Coordinates of C-alpha atoms in Angstrom, one line a residue:
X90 CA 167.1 114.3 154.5
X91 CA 166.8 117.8 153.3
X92 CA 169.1 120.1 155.4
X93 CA 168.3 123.1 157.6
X94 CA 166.8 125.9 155.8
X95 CA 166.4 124.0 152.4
X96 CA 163.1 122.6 150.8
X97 CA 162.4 119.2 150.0
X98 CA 161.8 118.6 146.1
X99 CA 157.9 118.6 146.7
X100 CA 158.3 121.8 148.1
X101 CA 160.2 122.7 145.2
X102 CA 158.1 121.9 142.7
X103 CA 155.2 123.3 144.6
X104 CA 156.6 126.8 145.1
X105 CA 157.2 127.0 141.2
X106 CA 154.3 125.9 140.2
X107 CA 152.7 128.4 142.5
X108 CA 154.8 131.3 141.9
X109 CA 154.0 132.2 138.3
X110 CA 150.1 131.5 137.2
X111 CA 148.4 132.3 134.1
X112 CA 144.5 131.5 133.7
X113 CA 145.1 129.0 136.9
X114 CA 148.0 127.3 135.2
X115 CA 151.1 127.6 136.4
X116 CA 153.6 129.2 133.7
X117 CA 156.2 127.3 134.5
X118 CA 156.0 124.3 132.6
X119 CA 156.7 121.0 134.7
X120 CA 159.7 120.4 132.8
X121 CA 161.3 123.9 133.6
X122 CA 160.3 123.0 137.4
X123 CA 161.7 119.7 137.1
X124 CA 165.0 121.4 136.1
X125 CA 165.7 124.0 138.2
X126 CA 164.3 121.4 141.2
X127 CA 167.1 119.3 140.3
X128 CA 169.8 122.0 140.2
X129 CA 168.4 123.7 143.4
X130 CA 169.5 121.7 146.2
X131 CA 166.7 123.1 147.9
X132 CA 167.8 126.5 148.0
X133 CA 164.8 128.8 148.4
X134 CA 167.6 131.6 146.4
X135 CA 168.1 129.3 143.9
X136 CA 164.4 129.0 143.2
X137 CA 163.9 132.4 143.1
X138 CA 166.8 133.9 141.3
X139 CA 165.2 130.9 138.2
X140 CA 161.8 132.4 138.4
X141 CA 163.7 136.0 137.8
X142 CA 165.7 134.8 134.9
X143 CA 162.5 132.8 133.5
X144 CA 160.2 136.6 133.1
X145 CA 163.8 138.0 132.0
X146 CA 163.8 135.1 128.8
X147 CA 160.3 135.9 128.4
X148 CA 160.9 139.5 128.3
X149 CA 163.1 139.1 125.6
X150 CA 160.7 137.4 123.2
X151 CA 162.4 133.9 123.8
X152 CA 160.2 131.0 125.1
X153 CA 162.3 129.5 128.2
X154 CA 163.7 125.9 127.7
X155 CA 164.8 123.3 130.5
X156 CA 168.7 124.1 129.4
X157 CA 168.3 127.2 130.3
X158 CA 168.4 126.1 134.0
X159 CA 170.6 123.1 133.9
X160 CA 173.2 125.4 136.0
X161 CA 174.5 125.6 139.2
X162 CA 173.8 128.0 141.6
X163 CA 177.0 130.0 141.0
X164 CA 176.1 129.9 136.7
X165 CA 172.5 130.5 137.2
X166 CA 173.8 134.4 139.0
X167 CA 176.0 134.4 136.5
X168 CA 173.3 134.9 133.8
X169 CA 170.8 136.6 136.0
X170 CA 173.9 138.9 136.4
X171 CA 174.3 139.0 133.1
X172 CA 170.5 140.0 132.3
X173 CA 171.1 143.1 134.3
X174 CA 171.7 147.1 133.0
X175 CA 175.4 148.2 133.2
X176 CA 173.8 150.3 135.6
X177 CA 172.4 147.9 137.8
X178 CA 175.3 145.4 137.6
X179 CA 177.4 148.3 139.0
X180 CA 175.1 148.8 142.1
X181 CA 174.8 145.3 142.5
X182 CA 178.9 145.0 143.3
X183 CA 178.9 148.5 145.2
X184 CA 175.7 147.2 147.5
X185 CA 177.3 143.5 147.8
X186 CA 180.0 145.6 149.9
X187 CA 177.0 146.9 152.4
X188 CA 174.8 144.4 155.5
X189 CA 172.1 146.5 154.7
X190 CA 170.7 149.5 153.1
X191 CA 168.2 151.9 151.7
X192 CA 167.7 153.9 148.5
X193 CA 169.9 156.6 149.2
X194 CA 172.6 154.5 150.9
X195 CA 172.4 151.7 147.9
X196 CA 172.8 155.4 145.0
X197 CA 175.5 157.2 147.0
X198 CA 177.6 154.1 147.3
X199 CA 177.4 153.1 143.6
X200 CA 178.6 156.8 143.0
X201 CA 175.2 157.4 141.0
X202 CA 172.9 160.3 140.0
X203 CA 169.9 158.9 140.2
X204 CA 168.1 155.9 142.5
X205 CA 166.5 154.5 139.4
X206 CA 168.5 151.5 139.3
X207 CA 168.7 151.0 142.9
X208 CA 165.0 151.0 142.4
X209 CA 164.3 148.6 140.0
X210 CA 167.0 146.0 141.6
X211 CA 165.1 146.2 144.9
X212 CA 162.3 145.1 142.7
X213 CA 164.0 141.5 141.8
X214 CA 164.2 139.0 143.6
X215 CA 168.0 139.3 144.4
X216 CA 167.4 141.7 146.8
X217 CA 165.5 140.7 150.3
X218 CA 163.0 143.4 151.8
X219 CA 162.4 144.0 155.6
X220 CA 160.5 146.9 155.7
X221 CA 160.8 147.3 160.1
X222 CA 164.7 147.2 159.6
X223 CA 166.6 150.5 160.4
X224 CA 168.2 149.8 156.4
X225 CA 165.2 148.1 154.9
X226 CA 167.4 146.0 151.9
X227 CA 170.0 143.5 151.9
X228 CA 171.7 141.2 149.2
X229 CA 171.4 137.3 150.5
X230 CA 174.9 136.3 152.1
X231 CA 175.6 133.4 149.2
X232 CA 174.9 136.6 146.7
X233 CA 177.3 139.2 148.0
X234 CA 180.1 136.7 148.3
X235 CA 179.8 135.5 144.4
X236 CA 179.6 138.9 143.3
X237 CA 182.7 139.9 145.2
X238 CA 184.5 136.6 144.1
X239 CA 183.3 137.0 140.6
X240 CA 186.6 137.1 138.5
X241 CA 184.9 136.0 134.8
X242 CA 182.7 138.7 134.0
X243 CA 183.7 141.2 131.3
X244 CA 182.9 144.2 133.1
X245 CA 184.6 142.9 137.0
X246 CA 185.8 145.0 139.2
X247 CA 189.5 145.3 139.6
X248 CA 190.9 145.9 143.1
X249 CA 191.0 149.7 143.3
X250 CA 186.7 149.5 141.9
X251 CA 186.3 148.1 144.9
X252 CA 188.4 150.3 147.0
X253 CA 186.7 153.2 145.6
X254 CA 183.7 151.7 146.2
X255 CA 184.3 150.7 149.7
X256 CA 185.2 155.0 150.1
X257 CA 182.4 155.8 149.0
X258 CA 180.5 153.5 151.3
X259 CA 182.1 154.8 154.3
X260 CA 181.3 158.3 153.2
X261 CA 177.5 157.3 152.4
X262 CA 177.3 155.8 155.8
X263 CA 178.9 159.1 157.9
X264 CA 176.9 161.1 156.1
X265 CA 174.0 159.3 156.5
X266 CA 174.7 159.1 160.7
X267 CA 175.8 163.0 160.8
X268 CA 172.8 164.4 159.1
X269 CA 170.4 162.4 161.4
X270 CA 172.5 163.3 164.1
X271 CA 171.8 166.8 163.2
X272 CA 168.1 166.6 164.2
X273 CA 168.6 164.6 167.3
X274 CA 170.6 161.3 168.3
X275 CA 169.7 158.2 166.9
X276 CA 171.4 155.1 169.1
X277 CA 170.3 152.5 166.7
X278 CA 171.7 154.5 163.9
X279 CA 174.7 155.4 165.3
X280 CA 175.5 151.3 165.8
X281 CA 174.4 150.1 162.8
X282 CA 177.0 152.4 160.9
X283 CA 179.4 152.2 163.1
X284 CA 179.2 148.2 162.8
X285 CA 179.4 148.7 158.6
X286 CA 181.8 151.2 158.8
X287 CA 184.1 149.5 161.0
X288 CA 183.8 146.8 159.1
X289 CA 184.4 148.3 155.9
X290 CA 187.5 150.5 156.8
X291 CA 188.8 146.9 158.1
X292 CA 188.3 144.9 155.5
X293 CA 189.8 147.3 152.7
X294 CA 192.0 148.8 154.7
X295 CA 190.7 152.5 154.4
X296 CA 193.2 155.1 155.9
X297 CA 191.3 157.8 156.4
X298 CA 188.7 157.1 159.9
X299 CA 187.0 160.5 158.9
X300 CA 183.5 160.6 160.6
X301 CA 184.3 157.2 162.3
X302 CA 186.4 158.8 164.6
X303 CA 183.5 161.5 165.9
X304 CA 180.9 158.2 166.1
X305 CA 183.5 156.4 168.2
X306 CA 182.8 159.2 171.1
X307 CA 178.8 159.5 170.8
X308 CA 179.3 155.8 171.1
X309 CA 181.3 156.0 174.6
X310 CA 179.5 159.0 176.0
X311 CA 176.9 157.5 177.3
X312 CA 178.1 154.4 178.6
X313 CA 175.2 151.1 177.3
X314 CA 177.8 149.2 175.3
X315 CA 175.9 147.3 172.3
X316 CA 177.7 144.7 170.8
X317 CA 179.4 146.0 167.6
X318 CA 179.9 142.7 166.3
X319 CA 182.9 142.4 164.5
X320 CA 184.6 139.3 163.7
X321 CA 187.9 139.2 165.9
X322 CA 190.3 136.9 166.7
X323 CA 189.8 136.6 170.6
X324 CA 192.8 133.5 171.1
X325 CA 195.4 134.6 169.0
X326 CA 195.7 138.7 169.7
X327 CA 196.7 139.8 166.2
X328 CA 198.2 143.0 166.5
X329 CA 196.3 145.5 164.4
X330 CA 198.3 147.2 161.9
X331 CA 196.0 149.7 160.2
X332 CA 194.6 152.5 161.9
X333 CA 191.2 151.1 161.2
X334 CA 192.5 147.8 163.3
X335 CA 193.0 149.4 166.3
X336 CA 189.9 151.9 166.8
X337 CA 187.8 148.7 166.0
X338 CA 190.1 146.6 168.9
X339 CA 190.2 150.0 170.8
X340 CA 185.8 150.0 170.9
X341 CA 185.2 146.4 170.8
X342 CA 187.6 146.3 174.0
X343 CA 185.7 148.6 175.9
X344 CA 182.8 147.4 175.1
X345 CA 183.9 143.8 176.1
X346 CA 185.1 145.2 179.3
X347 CA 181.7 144.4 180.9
X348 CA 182.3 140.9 180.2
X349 CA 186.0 140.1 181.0
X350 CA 188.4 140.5 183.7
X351 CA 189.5 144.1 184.2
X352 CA 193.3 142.8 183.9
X353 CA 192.1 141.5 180.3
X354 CA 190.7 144.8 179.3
X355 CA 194.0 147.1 180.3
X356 CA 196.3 144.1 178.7
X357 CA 194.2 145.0 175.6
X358 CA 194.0 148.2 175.5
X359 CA 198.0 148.5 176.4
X360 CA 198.5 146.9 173.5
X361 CA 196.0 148.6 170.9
X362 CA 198.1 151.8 172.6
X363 CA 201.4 150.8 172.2
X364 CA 200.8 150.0 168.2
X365 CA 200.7 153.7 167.9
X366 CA 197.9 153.7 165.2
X367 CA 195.7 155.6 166.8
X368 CA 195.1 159.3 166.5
X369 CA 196.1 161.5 169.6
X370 CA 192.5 162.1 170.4
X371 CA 191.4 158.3 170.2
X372 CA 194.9 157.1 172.2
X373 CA 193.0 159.6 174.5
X374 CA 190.1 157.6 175.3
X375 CA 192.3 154.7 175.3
X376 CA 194.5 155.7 178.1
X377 CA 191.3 157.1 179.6
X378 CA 189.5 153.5 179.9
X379 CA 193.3 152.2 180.8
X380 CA 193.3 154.0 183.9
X381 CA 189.7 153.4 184.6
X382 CA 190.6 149.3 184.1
X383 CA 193.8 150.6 186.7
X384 CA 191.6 152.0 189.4
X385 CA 188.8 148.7 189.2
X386 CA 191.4 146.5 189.2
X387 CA 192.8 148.6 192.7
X388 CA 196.2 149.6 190.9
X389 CA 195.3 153.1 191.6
X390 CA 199.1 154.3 191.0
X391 CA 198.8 153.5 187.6
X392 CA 195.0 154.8 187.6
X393 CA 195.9 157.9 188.9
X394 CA 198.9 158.3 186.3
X395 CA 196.8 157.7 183.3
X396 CA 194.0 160.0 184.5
X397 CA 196.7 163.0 185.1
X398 CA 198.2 162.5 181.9
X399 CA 194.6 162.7 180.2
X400 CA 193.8 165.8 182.6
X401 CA 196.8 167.3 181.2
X402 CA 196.7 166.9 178.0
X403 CA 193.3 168.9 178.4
X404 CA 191.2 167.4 175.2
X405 CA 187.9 165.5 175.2
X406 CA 188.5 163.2 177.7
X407 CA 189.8 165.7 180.0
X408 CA 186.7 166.2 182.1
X409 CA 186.4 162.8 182.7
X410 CA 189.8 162.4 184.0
X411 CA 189.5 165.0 186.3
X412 CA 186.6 163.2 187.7
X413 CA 188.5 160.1 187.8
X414 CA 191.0 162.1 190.0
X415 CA 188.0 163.4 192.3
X416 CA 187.1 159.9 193.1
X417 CA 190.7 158.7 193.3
X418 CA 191.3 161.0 196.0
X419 CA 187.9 160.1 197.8
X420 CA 188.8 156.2 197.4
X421 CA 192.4 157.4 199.0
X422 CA 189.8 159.0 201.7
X423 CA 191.0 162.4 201.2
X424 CA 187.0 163.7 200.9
X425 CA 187.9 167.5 200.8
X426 CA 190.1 167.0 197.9
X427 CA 187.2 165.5 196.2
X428 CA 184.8 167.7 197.2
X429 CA 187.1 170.6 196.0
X430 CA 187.0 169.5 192.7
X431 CA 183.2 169.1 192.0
X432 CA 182.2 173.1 191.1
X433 CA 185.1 172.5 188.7
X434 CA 183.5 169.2 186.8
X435 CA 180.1 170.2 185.2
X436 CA 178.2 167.8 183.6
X437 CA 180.8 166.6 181.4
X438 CA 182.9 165.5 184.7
X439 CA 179.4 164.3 186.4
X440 CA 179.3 166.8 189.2
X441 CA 176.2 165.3 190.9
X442 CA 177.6 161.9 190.9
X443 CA 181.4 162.5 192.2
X444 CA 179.0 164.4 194.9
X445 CA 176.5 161.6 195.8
X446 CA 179.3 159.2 196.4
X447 CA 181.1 161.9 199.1
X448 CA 177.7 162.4 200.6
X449 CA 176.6 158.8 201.0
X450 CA 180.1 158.0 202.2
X451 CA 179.5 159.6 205.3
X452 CA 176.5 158.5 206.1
X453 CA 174.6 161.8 204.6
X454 CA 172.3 160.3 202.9
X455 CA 169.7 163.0 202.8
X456 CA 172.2 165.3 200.4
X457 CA 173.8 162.3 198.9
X458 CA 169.6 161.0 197.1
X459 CA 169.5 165.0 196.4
X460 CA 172.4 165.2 194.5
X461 CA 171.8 161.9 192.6
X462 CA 168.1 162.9 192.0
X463 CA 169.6 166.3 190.5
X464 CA 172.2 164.0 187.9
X465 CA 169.6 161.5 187.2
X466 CA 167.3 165.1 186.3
X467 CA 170.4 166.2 184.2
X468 CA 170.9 162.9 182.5
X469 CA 167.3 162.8 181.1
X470 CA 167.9 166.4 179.9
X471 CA 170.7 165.2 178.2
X472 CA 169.0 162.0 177.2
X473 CA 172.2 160.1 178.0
X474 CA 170.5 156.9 179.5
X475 CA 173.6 155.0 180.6
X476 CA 174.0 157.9 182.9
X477 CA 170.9 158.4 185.0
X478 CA 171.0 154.3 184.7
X479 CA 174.4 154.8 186.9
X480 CA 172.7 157.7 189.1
X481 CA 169.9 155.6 189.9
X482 CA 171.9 153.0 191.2
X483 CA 173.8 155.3 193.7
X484 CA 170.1 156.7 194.2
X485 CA 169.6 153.4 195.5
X486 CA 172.6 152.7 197.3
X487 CA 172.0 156.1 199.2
X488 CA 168.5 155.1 200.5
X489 CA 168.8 151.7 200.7
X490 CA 170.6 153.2 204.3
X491 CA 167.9 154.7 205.8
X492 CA 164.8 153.8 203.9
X493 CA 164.1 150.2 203.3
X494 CA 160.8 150.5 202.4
X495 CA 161.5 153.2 199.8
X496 CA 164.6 151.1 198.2
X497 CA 162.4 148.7 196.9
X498 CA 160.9 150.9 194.5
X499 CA 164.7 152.9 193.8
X500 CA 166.2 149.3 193.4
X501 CA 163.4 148.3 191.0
X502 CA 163.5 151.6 189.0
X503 CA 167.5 151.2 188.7
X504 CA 166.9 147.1 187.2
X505 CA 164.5 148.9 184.7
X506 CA 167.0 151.8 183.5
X507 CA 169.7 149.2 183.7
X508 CA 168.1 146.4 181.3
X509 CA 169.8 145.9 177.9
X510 CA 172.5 148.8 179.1
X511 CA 175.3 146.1 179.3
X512 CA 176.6 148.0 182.6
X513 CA 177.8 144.7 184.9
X514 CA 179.8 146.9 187.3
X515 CA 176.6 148.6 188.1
X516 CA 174.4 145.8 187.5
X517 CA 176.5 143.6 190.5
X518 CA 176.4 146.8 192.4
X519 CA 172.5 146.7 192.4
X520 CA 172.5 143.4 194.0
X521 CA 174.9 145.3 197.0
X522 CA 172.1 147.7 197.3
X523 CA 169.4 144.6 197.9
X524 CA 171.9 143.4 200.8
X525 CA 171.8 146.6 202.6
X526 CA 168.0 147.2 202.0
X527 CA 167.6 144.1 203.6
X528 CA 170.4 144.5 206.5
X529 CA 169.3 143.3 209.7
X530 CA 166.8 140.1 208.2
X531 CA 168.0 136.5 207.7
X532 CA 169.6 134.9 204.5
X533 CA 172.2 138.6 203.9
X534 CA 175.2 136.4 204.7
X535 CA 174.9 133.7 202.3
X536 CA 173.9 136.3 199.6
X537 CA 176.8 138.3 200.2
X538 CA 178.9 135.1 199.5
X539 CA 177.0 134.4 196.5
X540 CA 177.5 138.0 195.3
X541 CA 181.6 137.7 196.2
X542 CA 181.5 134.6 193.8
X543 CA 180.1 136.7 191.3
X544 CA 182.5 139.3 191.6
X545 CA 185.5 137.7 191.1
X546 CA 184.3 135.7 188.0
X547 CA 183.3 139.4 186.9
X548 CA 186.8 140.7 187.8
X549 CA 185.8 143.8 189.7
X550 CA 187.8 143.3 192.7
X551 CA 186.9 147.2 194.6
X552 CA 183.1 145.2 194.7
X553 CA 184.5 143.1 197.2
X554 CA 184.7 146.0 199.9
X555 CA 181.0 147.0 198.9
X556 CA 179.8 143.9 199.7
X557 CA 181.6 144.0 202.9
X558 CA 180.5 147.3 204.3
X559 CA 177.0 146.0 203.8
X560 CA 177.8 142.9 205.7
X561 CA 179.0 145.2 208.2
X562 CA 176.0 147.0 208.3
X563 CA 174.1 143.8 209.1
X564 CA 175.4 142.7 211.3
X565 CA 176.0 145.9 213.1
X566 CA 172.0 146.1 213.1
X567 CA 171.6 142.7 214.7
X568 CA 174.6 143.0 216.8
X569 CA 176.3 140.3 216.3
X570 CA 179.8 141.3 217.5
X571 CA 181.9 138.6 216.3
X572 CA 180.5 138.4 213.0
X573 CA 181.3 142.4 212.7
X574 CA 184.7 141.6 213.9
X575 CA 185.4 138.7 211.2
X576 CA 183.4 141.6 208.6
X577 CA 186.0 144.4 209.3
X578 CA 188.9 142.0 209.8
X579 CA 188.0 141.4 206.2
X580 CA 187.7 144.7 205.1
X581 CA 190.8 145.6 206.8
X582 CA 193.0 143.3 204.6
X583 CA 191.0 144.4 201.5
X584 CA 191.5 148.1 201.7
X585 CA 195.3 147.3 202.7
X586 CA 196.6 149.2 199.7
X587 CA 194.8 152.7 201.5
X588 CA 191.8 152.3 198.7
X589 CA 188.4 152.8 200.4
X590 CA 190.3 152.2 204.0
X591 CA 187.3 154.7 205.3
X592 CA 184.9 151.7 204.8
X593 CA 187.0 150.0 207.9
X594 CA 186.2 153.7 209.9
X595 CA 182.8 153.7 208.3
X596 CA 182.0 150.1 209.8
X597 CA 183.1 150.5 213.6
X598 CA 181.0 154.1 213.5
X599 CA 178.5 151.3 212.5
X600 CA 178.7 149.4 215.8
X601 CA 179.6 152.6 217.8
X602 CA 182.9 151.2 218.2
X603 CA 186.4 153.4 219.1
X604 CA 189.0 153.1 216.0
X605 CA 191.9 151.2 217.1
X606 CA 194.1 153.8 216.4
X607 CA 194.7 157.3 214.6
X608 CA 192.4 157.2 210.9
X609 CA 194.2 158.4 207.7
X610 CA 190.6 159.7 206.4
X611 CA 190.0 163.3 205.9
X612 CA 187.0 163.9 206.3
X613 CA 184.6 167.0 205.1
X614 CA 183.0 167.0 208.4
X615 CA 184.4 166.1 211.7
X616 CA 185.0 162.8 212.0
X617 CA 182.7 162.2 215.1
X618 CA 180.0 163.9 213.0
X619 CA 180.5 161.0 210.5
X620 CA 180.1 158.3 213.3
X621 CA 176.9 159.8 214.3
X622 CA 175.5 160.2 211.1
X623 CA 176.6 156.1 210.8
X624 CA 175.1 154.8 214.4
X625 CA 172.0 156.7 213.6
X626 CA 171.2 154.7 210.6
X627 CA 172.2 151.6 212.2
X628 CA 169.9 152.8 215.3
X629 CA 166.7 153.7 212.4
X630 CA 167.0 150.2 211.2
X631 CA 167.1 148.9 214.1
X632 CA 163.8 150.1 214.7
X633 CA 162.3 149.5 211.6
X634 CA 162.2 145.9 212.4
X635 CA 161.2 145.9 215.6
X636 CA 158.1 148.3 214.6
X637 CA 157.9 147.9 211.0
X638 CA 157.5 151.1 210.7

């Protein structure tokens, strides 16, 4: 049975015969075929890499014979190795160290002059073109791994060739990212060297991060998460012990965030911290994330800790953290603290969204869609799409209040910014926004149980309450006073800790019912102001479905 991927000995023999013709003969005489058939085992590379080394014989003068085939796979490289320029064999070890690459990439890692060579290897058949890939080159997986094992050649590498070589490709590939970068960001680039560079500072142990360090913050600013793809040990936690380790555990982790429990992500990332490997700015971030993992997971003493200390230290990440402290303090429901700190944010801090989410909390929806329409405006400017993907959703959360009709076309546009962004906290927080736009109609309460399931599996416990205050708001709209009863019962136990305890406020303003007793919120208007704003929408939707208007 031929196995998956190989060719049968037909096939074989057809493919040579085919490949090489002269005057409608084929040039490869059926003995030749017969020979490398036999040593092929099928292997499409195998067959190709004979046909090189049969022109190469010819080249030479020398008619080919069947012995000069009988070989393995491993012997047959050996001699098309062997056939190759000094030149060449040099670029062929330096590339083997490279997923991919193009002229320039393939020259400035071989530490050449010139792309001649790199030119004429493309040209055999060791080398595999496609020409819609971001690198266009790459050296067949069963090739790069007997060059690099390759310990009989004259000229092999010794371990500090391939060190330097592996420099030199790290260099070649931050170059490469920071001179595109210089006309305008390129994603795609930006990810595929991060992935080889990562990868190569890894495997050889590089000490110097260099450029690595600058990609690993254009590759966190703007918050879409591609997979990086590196191999890691997800069951037994090595602990990284090179600097390179722990900015690729420190990425991959965050990254990874979107699908694990939150407590999983701050284990990590404590850990990746506490090796001390990283460089102050990049333990930065790390602590950064931490506290964010702190705050979804509802341990907003330790949040709020890890945001301050960032704040403090008053580096890259400091504008985020500041942020982070705004919404802390709205989440504490202490609104004019948070609304204090927005002039001070920018766009760095996300002014417009810290904003949107005091607005909407109030039931001020009108200035809550402004200010998101105004940082979903600023994100295009900025062309940071994980951000206006993240503004659209609060877009939608905002309207989905008090314009049903409208949040179906909000609530579509936020699935379309958030497809292939990797955002599942947002992403589960669309699906809130489709329970409150339809608020008030049948089937909300077995969604909302649905969506709870989710939730936990996701490991975004603050949801929870979100999915609440819409049930709330259903059933405020039909009123159906012992469901909203059970609803804020609910909600009461979940915002225990003081985190988002103005949702428990927010839902008897809902039902135009009196607080049971004295409300820790601070509000930035008065608080019978907010319960208007509340009853109103509850009263518009209310009408909605008895018009449909």
């Amino acid at each position: 049975m031929v196995g998956k991927g190989d060719l049968s000995p037909e096939d074989c023999e057809t493919h040579l015969a085919r490949r090489l013709v002269q005057d409608d003969q084929p040039l490869i005489g059926a003995d030749i075929r017969a020979a490398i058939t036999a040593r092929s085992h099928g292997l499409p590379l195998h067959l190709d890499l004979a046909v090189s080394r049969f022109l190469e014989i010819r080249r030479t003068g020398r008619t080919p014979t069947p012995a000069d085939f009988d070989c393995t796979f491993p012997a047959l490289l050996a001699r098309t190795l062997s056939d190759l320029t000094p030149d060449e064999r040099h670029l062929l070890r330096s590339i083997s160290l490279l997923d991919a690459f193009d002229l320039d990439l393939a020259t400035r890692t071989a530490g050449l002059a010139q792309q001649a060579p790199a030119r004429r290897l493309i040209e055999r058949p060791l080398v595999n073109e496609n020409p819609y890939a971001l690198w266009p080159y790459h050296l067949h997986r069963a090739i790069r791994s007997a060059v690099r094992d390759d310990d009989h050649s004259d000229d092999r590498w010794t371990p500090a060739d391939w060190h330097q070589a592996a420099n030199r490709a790290l260099t070649a590939l931050g170059d490469q990212w920071t001179n595109a970068t210089a006309l305008g960001p390129s994603r795609m680039l930006l990810v595929a060297c991060l992935r080889q560079g990562l990868r190569l500072a890894r495997e050889h142990r590089l000490s110097d991060l260099g450029w690595l360090t600058a990609a690993a913050h254009a590759y966190t600013d703007d918050s879409v998460w591609e997979p990086l793809s590196l191999p890691t040990d997800t069951t037994a936690d090595p602990a990284p012990d090179t600097p390179a380790d722990a900015l690729a555990e420190l990425l991959t982790t965050i990254a990874h965030r979107q699908h694990e429990h939150r407590q999983r992500t701050a284990d990590r990332l404590t850990a990746v911290l506490d090796s001390g490997l990283l460089p102050a700015e990049l333990t930065e971030m790390g602590l950064y994330y931490r506290a964010k993992a702190y705050k979804d997971l509802s341990q907003n003493q330790a949040a709020r800790a890890g945001m301050q200390r960032v704040a403090d230290a008053g580096g890259r990440y400091a504008p985020r953290a500041q942020r982070g402290l705004a919404n802390l303090a709205r989440l504490s429901g202490d609104f004019p603290t948070a609304l204090a700190a927005v002039p001070t944010l920018g766009w760095k801090g996300r002014h417009y969204r810290v904003l949107g989410d005091i607005r909407w909390s109030q039931g001020d929806t009108g200035r809550a869609v402004a200010a998101f329409e105004a940082g979903r405006a600023e994100a295009e400017q900025h062309s940071a799409a994980g951000e206006r993907a993240m503004m659209q959703v609060r877009l939608a959360i905002a309207v989905s209040f008090a314009d049903p009709v409208r949040a179906d076309d909000e609530l579509a546009l936020a699935h379309l910014l958030l497809d292939g962004l990797d955002q599942r906290s947002n992403t589960l927080l669309a699906q809130v926004v489709a329970l409150i736009k339809d608020a008030g109609t049948h089937g909300v309460p077995d969604r909302a149980q649905s969506l709870h399931s989710d939730i936990e599996a996701a490991g975004l416990p603050f949801l929870h309450r979100f999915v609440e205050l819409a049930a709330a708001f259903h059933h405020a709209v039909r009123d159906e006073h012992q469901d909203l009863a059970a609803t804020i019962s609910r909600l009461r136990e979940l915002t225990a800790s003081g985190d988002f305890a103005y949702f428990v406020d927010v839902a008897h303003f809902m039902a135009g019912l009196p607080l049971p007793g004295p409300s820790a919120t601070r509000w930035t208007e008065s608080e019978e102001h907010v319960r208007s704003s509340w009853r109103r929408l509850v009263e518009a939707r209310q009408e909605h479905l008895r018009t449909g208007i």
